[in-house]
Amino acid sequence: MTATQYLADWRPYPFEIAQTRLEFDLAARATRVRSQIAFRRRDAGDLMLDGAGLRTLSLAIDGRPLDPALVQGERLVIPAADLPDAFTFSAEVEIDPQGNTALEGLYLSGGIFCTQCEAEGFRHITWYPDRPDVMAPFHVTIRSDQPVLLSNGNPVASAPGQAVWHDPWPKPAYLFALVAGDLVAVPDSFTTMSGRKVALNVWVRPGDQDRAGYAMESLIRSMKWDEKAYGREYDLDVFNIVAVDDFNMGAMENKGLNIFNSKLVLASAETATDGDYERIEGVIGHEYFHNWTGNRITCRDWFQLCLKEGLTVFRDQQFTGDMRSAAVKRIHDVQTLRARQFREDAGPLAHPPRPDHYQEINNFYTATVYEKGAEVIGMLKRLVGDEGYRRALDLYFDRHDGQACTIEDWIKVFQDATGRDLAQFKRWYTDAGTPRLTLSEDWRDGTLTLDFRQETAPTPGQPDKPPRVIPIAIGLIGPNGDEVLPTTVLEMTEARQSFRFDGLGARPVVSLLRDFSAPVTVARKIAAQEQALLLAHDTDAYARWQAGHDLALDALVARATGTEGGAEFSRALAGLLADAEADPAFAALCLSLPGEEEIATTIAARGVTPDPQAIHAAREALARGITQAHQPALARLYEAMATPGPYRPDAQGAGRRSLRLACLGLLSRIDGAARAGALFSAASNMTERQGALECLIAAGRDADALEAFGREFAGNRLVMDKWFMVQPLRAAPERAVARARALAARPDFDWKNPNRFRALIGGLGANHAAFHAADGSGYDFTVDWLMRLDPVNPQTTARMCSGFETWTRYDATRQAHARAALGRLAALPGLSRNTAEMVTRILAGGG
């Protein structure tokens, strides 16, 4: 296993680079890479270069050949005494793109040469200081018989079989990109606010042009929004996006040449859902926004990863909220945070947004770094206000343009711009865990006193947690439903703190944590009638949704642990359904019951061992009860939410379809999925077709629909990924593992493709009761495939290990099965360092 890296050990690199020149002679099995790197000394120290999997042909300093013995494993070390203050290092290496199944560095995806260099992939291309604080302009020459040859920056020369690119903006090696292949462009242009015309291209495989238009529209919207919201103008003559089929992540923000997983570029009404369209828009925006928050200003070291990712996620969340519904987007973001990051914080993989150590940096591309990192910035914005936030960001861009920065640089910008002391706030970056906020109320003679306590449970390596700054946004709702106090932000800085509200005529209901003002969990005593009041009358969309969600969650926990519940939630839905057409997207969210994983988390937090099968049964029973109580209203809404005319992926149409499918999901539990069958046959868009198919699978009436779907889309890789995913995801738990095994045996289960692997294995993992089957079959199936994938693609393998992070919350029998399965994976000969670190940390959570 690789040595642990510590933030405390970080030291500046002793050299800077004036320019990096690269030449590529592309060949599938033997690509030649020649490099010339102009170094200048700025401190004492040896020259240390990184390389992995390279066949080194020559090394030289200022033309003087070097001894190959200087290579020490994956390091090339040249003693300081052998180096002048300024020199050119040159190397020629040979690499094997076709054999690069790990998809790091330069590899082939369906005949297309492409790169992925974040975090430490450039060392698989040539010898280089592969660290984010070493920045340089790049001059790149590509020679190949491929028709399209792309790299970062601007094109400066071309000839048959050759292209030359120059990127004038200094960048670290992780932002390097190269693409070569048979591609066609969907072109457009954008004129910046200063009047410069930028050529835009979305590059796809021939035949996919008709599915790239929405990606281009999203890019143009992103560029306009970033100018208006942040004053950031694009800085090159061309911006290229390329879609590739084999990609470990969603996309990559390489300067001027963004490389995307094709599922986040290609869309049409017949092949993509509303969710796909929204994700395309959001991720296109995310990678474009990185041009300033990640590229022009990058992170000094990988411990600071949340500096670029958290800020850019926050920006893409703002963008999507402005393009669609800010309220619905906020609720979706909270759901994602709770499902992924809260679980991470509560288990053996917990770490701060800025960790202080790691073994494999690829294992820290996590919800804590991304989503929680964004929440931290949202809290900062709430504390300093909109104007203070804008002043700080303007100062950040001005002060640190062209630099590699730290969290300390970021915090200081806000302190300098606003005059606030943010030393305590910084704990959100350095402390792991989700704070638990406990509220007790005292009502006397027209005065309401709110007493808050905060505590954060111990996490690995951090047993003690001092109090943090928590912005608590509240409102007060009177017993008649009127708002008696608009949104007010309380700043909590102590372990225990009280706030008083005087002059109230009647005891109000507290609307707590409005807009989800801080990433905390909440413990409070609140009657079901008060939750129903908030669901009916709260003026804050998040708090209103949360009230209904808590009503449903309390009912589900009660049912799963042996008592009755749900009557108050069902009664509260009556008013919501009567007004559902006012905001269909919000109504759909309220109709969607809490997931089984969240129910299990809540039960475990109350000191009870969750039973996955009982949880599944409770959720199904409540859904049936709701449907039976409200069948006429649900049926009416299902019909009313039909969207006539051509499909449009806008927020209004998506909201109507989401409510229609929420109604269908409930109605299918009592109508034998008759409506689902009719919709599957008649639907003109993938949103409704896939939604209907999922209902048919859940009802066990899917055979004909699955066969028809698979036959129609057999040649469409992205749509077939959906087909592989929904079957284990929606199948009854007792049938899901067998279904997954049968799918894995199919010849079109291309398990080396990350999208296909994640679809099937991840689909089963998201079926809570099936993955945690009492006989351990879900664990065994998953580990069998992780063991097969690890030698081929360790990065994807390691990330999918996180499905086991909650194994210790279940009963002794399930724990024994999980431990045995993980033990088999840990004992795999030659286990990658990525997966070894993850399995070790997960098993350590069991003591």
PDB file of N, CA and C in Angstrom, residues 9-15 17 37 39 41 43-51 61 70-72 74-80 83 87 89 123 126-131 133-134:
ATOM      1  N   ASP A   9       3.245  17.791   5.872  1.00  0.00           N
ATOM      2  CA  ASP A   9       4.523  17.531   5.199  1.00  0.00           C
ATOM      3  C   ASP A   9       4.671  18.289   3.882  1.00  0.00           C
ATOM      4  N   TRP A  10       3.644  19.022   3.481  1.00  0.00           N
ATOM      5  CA  TRP A  10       3.718  19.697   2.179  1.00  0.00           C
ATOM      6  C   TRP A  10       4.861  20.713   2.174  1.00  0.00           C
ATOM      7  N   ARG A  11       5.616  20.732   1.064  1.00  0.00           N
ATOM      8  CA  ARG A  11       6.692  21.707   0.869  1.00  0.00           C
ATOM      9  C   ARG A  11       6.597  22.272  -0.546  1.00  0.00           C
ATOM     10  N   PRO A  12       6.952  23.529  -0.738  1.00  0.00           N
ATOM     11  CA  PRO A  12       6.916  24.089  -2.101  1.00  0.00           C
ATOM     12  C   PRO A  12       7.856  23.331  -3.023  1.00  0.00           C
ATOM     13  N   TYR A  13       7.485  23.272  -4.292  1.00  0.00           N
ATOM     14  CA  TYR A  13       8.353  22.643  -5.284  1.00  0.00           C
ATOM     15  C   TYR A  13       9.540  23.576  -5.536  1.00  0.00           C
ATOM     16  N   PRO A  14      10.755  23.042  -5.589  1.00  0.00           N
ATOM     17  CA  PRO A  14      11.930  23.929  -5.671  1.00  0.00           C
ATOM     18  C   PRO A  14      12.180  24.539  -7.048  1.00  0.00           C
ATOM     19  N   PHE A  15      11.344  24.213  -8.039  1.00  0.00           N
ATOM     20  CA  PHE A  15      11.540  24.749  -9.391  1.00  0.00           C
ATOM     21  C   PHE A  15      10.208  25.291  -9.906  1.00  0.00           C
ATOM     22  N   ILE A  17       8.330  26.303 -13.815  1.00  0.00           N
ATOM     23  CA  ILE A  17       8.441  25.926 -15.223  1.00  0.00           C
ATOM     24  C   ILE A  17       8.067  27.121 -16.084  1.00  0.00           C
ATOM     25  N   ILE A  37      10.967  20.561 -21.030  1.00  0.00           N
ATOM     26  CA  ILE A  37      10.428  21.339 -19.921  1.00  0.00           C
ATOM     27  C   ILE A  37      11.502  22.311 -19.453  1.00  0.00           C
ATOM     28  N   PHE A  39      12.943  24.541 -16.874  1.00  0.00           N
ATOM     29  CA  PHE A  39      12.884  24.749 -15.427  1.00  0.00           C
ATOM     30  C   PHE A  39      13.733  25.951 -15.002  1.00  0.00           C
ATOM     31  N   ARG A  41      15.236  27.403 -11.144  1.00  0.00           N
ATOM     32  CA  ARG A  41      15.301  27.118  -9.712  1.00  0.00           C
ATOM     33  C   ARG A  41      14.732  28.297  -8.922  1.00  0.00           C
ATOM     34  N   ASP A  43      14.336  27.455  -5.253  1.00  0.00           N
ATOM     35  CA  ASP A  43      14.647  27.057  -3.888  1.00  0.00           C
ATOM     36  C   ASP A  43      15.621  25.892  -3.950  1.00  0.00           C
ATOM     37  N   ALA A  44      16.227  25.568  -2.826  1.00  0.00           N
ATOM     38  CA  ALA A  44      17.137  24.430  -2.773  1.00  0.00           C
ATOM     39  C   ALA A  44      16.347  23.137  -2.843  1.00  0.00           C
ATOM     40  N   GLY A  45      16.914  22.134  -3.483  1.00  0.00           N
ATOM     41  CA  GLY A  45      16.253  20.840  -3.540  1.00  0.00           C
ATOM     42  C   GLY A  45      16.534  20.110  -4.824  1.00  0.00           C
ATOM     43  N   ASP A  46      16.354  18.787  -4.798  1.00  0.00           N
ATOM     44  CA  ASP A  46      16.531  17.959  -5.983  1.00  0.00           C
ATOM     45  C   ASP A  46      15.355  18.148  -6.938  1.00  0.00           C
ATOM     46  N   LEU A  47      15.578  17.781  -8.197  1.00  0.00           N
ATOM     47  CA  LEU A  47      14.497  17.748  -9.171  1.00  0.00           C
ATOM     48  C   LEU A  47      13.829  16.378  -9.073  1.00  0.00           C
ATOM     49  N   MET A  48      12.566  16.367  -8.691  1.00  0.00           N
ATOM     50  CA  MET A  48      11.816  15.118  -8.556  1.00  0.00           C
ATOM     51  C   MET A  48      10.668  15.128  -9.553  1.00  0.00           C
ATOM     52  N   LEU A  49      10.644  14.107 -10.416  1.00  0.00           N
ATOM     53  CA  LEU A  49       9.615  13.980 -11.438  1.00  0.00           C
ATOM     54  C   LEU A  49       8.863  12.674 -11.235  1.00  0.00           C
ATOM     55  N   ASP A  50       7.574  12.686 -11.600  1.00  0.00           N
ATOM     56  CA  ASP A  50       6.715  11.525 -11.432  1.00  0.00           C
ATOM     57  C   ASP A  50       6.505  10.826 -12.771  1.00  0.00           C
ATOM     58  N   GLY A  51       6.457   9.490 -12.731  1.00  0.00           N
ATOM     59  CA  GLY A  51       6.164   8.708 -13.928  1.00  0.00           C
ATOM     60  C   GLY A  51       5.632   7.347 -13.534  1.00  0.00           C
ATOM     61  N   ILE A  61      19.414  16.517 -19.749  1.00  0.00           N
ATOM     62  CA  ILE A  61      19.395  17.890 -19.223  1.00  0.00           C
ATOM     63  C   ILE A  61      20.219  18.737 -20.181  1.00  0.00           C
ATOM     64  N   LEU A  70      18.754   6.763 -12.565  1.00  0.00           N
ATOM     65  CA  LEU A  70      18.138   7.801 -11.741  1.00  0.00           C
ATOM     66  C   LEU A  70      16.659   7.525 -11.490  1.00  0.00           C
ATOM     67  N   VAL A  71      16.065   6.685 -12.315  1.00  0.00           N
ATOM     68  CA  VAL A  71      14.666   6.309 -12.119  1.00  0.00           C
ATOM     69  C   VAL A  71      14.567   5.375 -10.926  1.00  0.00           C
ATOM     70  N   GLN A  72      13.756   5.768  -9.953  1.00  0.00           N
ATOM     71  CA  GLN A  72      13.536   4.970  -8.747  1.00  0.00           C
ATOM     72  C   GLN A  72      12.053   4.645  -8.644  1.00  0.00           C
ATOM     73  N   GLU A  74       8.541   4.876  -9.441  1.00  0.00           N
ATOM     74  CA  GLU A  74       7.728   5.870 -10.132  1.00  0.00           C
ATOM     75  C   GLU A  74       8.251   7.290  -9.890  1.00  0.00           C
ATOM     76  N   ARG A  75       9.517   7.400  -9.505  1.00  0.00           N
ATOM     77  CA  ARG A  75      10.151   8.695  -9.299  1.00  0.00           C
ATOM     78  C   ARG A  75      11.466   8.766 -10.067  1.00  0.00           C
ATOM     79  N   LEU A  76      11.693   9.931 -10.658  1.00  0.00           N
ATOM     80  CA  LEU A  76      12.976  10.244 -11.275  1.00  0.00           C
ATOM     81  C   LEU A  76      13.572  11.378 -10.455  1.00  0.00           C
ATOM     82  N   VAL A  77      14.694  11.116  -9.818  1.00  0.00           N
ATOM     83  CA  VAL A  77      15.305  12.103  -8.922  1.00  0.00           C
ATOM     84  C   VAL A  77      16.669  12.490  -9.474  1.00  0.00           C
ATOM     85  N   ILE A  78      16.848  13.804  -9.732  1.00  0.00           N
ATOM     86  CA  ILE A  78      18.126  14.332 -10.216  1.00  0.00           C
ATOM     87  C   ILE A  78      18.678  15.235  -9.124  1.00  0.00           C
ATOM     88  N   PRO A  79      19.840  14.915  -8.558  1.00  0.00           N
ATOM     89  CA  PRO A  79      20.375  15.688  -7.438  1.00  0.00           C
ATOM     90  C   PRO A  79      20.562  17.158  -7.784  1.00  0.00           C
ATOM     91  N   ALA A  80      20.339  18.000  -6.817  1.00  0.00           N
ATOM     92  CA  ALA A  80      20.465  19.444  -7.013  1.00  0.00           C
ATOM     93  C   ALA A  80      21.860  19.827  -7.485  1.00  0.00           C
ATOM     94  N   LEU A  83      22.510  20.193 -11.254  1.00  0.00           N
ATOM     95  CA  LEU A  83      21.607  21.038 -12.025  1.00  0.00           C
ATOM     96  C   LEU A  83      22.012  22.502 -11.974  1.00  0.00           C
ATOM     97  N   PHE A  87      17.490  25.354 -16.786  1.00  0.00           N
ATOM     98  CA  PHE A  87      17.860  24.251 -17.667  1.00  0.00           C
ATOM     99  C   PHE A  87      16.602  23.714 -18.338  1.00  0.00           C
ATOM    100  N   PHE A  89      14.840  20.150 -19.258  1.00  0.00           N
ATOM    101  CA  PHE A  89      14.784  18.693 -19.122  1.00  0.00           C
ATOM    102  C   PHE A  89      14.019  18.146 -20.317  1.00  0.00           C
ATOM    103  N   ARG A 123       1.274  11.595 -14.931  1.00  0.00           N
ATOM    104  CA  ARG A 123       2.491  10.786 -14.781  1.00  0.00           C
ATOM    105  C   ARG A 123       2.435   9.514 -15.626  1.00  0.00           C
ATOM    106  N   THR A 126       4.101  11.126 -19.263  1.00  0.00           N
ATOM    107  CA  THR A 126       5.535  11.397 -19.355  1.00  0.00           C
ATOM    108  C   THR A 126       6.049  11.788 -17.977  1.00  0.00           C
ATOM    109  N   TRP A 127       7.368  11.938 -17.876  1.00  0.00           N
ATOM    110  CA  TRP A 127       7.976  12.380 -16.619  1.00  0.00           C
ATOM    111  C   TRP A 127       7.670  13.859 -16.392  1.00  0.00           C
ATOM    112  N   TYR A 128       7.158  14.164 -15.180  1.00  0.00           N
ATOM    113  CA  TYR A 128       6.727  15.543 -14.918  1.00  0.00           C
ATOM    114  C   TYR A 128       6.489  15.717 -13.417  1.00  0.00           C
ATOM    115  N   PRO A 129       6.603  16.947 -12.919  1.00  0.00           N
ATOM    116  CA  PRO A 129       6.187  17.199 -11.534  1.00  0.00           C
ATOM    117  C   PRO A 129       4.654  17.222 -11.465  1.00  0.00           C
ATOM    118  N   ASP A 130       4.070  16.058 -11.199  1.00  0.00           N
ATOM    119  CA  ASP A 130       2.622  15.871 -11.304  1.00  0.00           C
ATOM    120  C   ASP A 130       1.963  16.297  -9.984  1.00  0.00           C
ATOM    121  N   ARG A 131       1.919  17.592  -9.773  1.00  0.00           N
ATOM    122  CA  ARG A 131       1.323  18.172  -8.571  1.00  0.00           C
ATOM    123  C   ARG A 131       0.655  19.489  -8.969  1.00  0.00           C
ATOM    124  N   ASP A 133       0.414  22.521  -7.828  1.00  0.00           N
ATOM    125  CA  ASP A 133       0.999  23.851  -7.634  1.00  0.00           C
ATOM    126  C   ASP A 133       2.073  24.182  -8.653  1.00  0.00           C
ATOM    127  N   VAL A 134       2.458  23.245  -9.516  1.00  0.00           N
ATOM    128  CA  VAL A 134       3.450  23.511 -10.556  1.00  0.00           C
ATOM    129  C   VAL A 134       2.693  23.827 -11.839  1.00  0.00           C
TER     130      VAL A 134
END
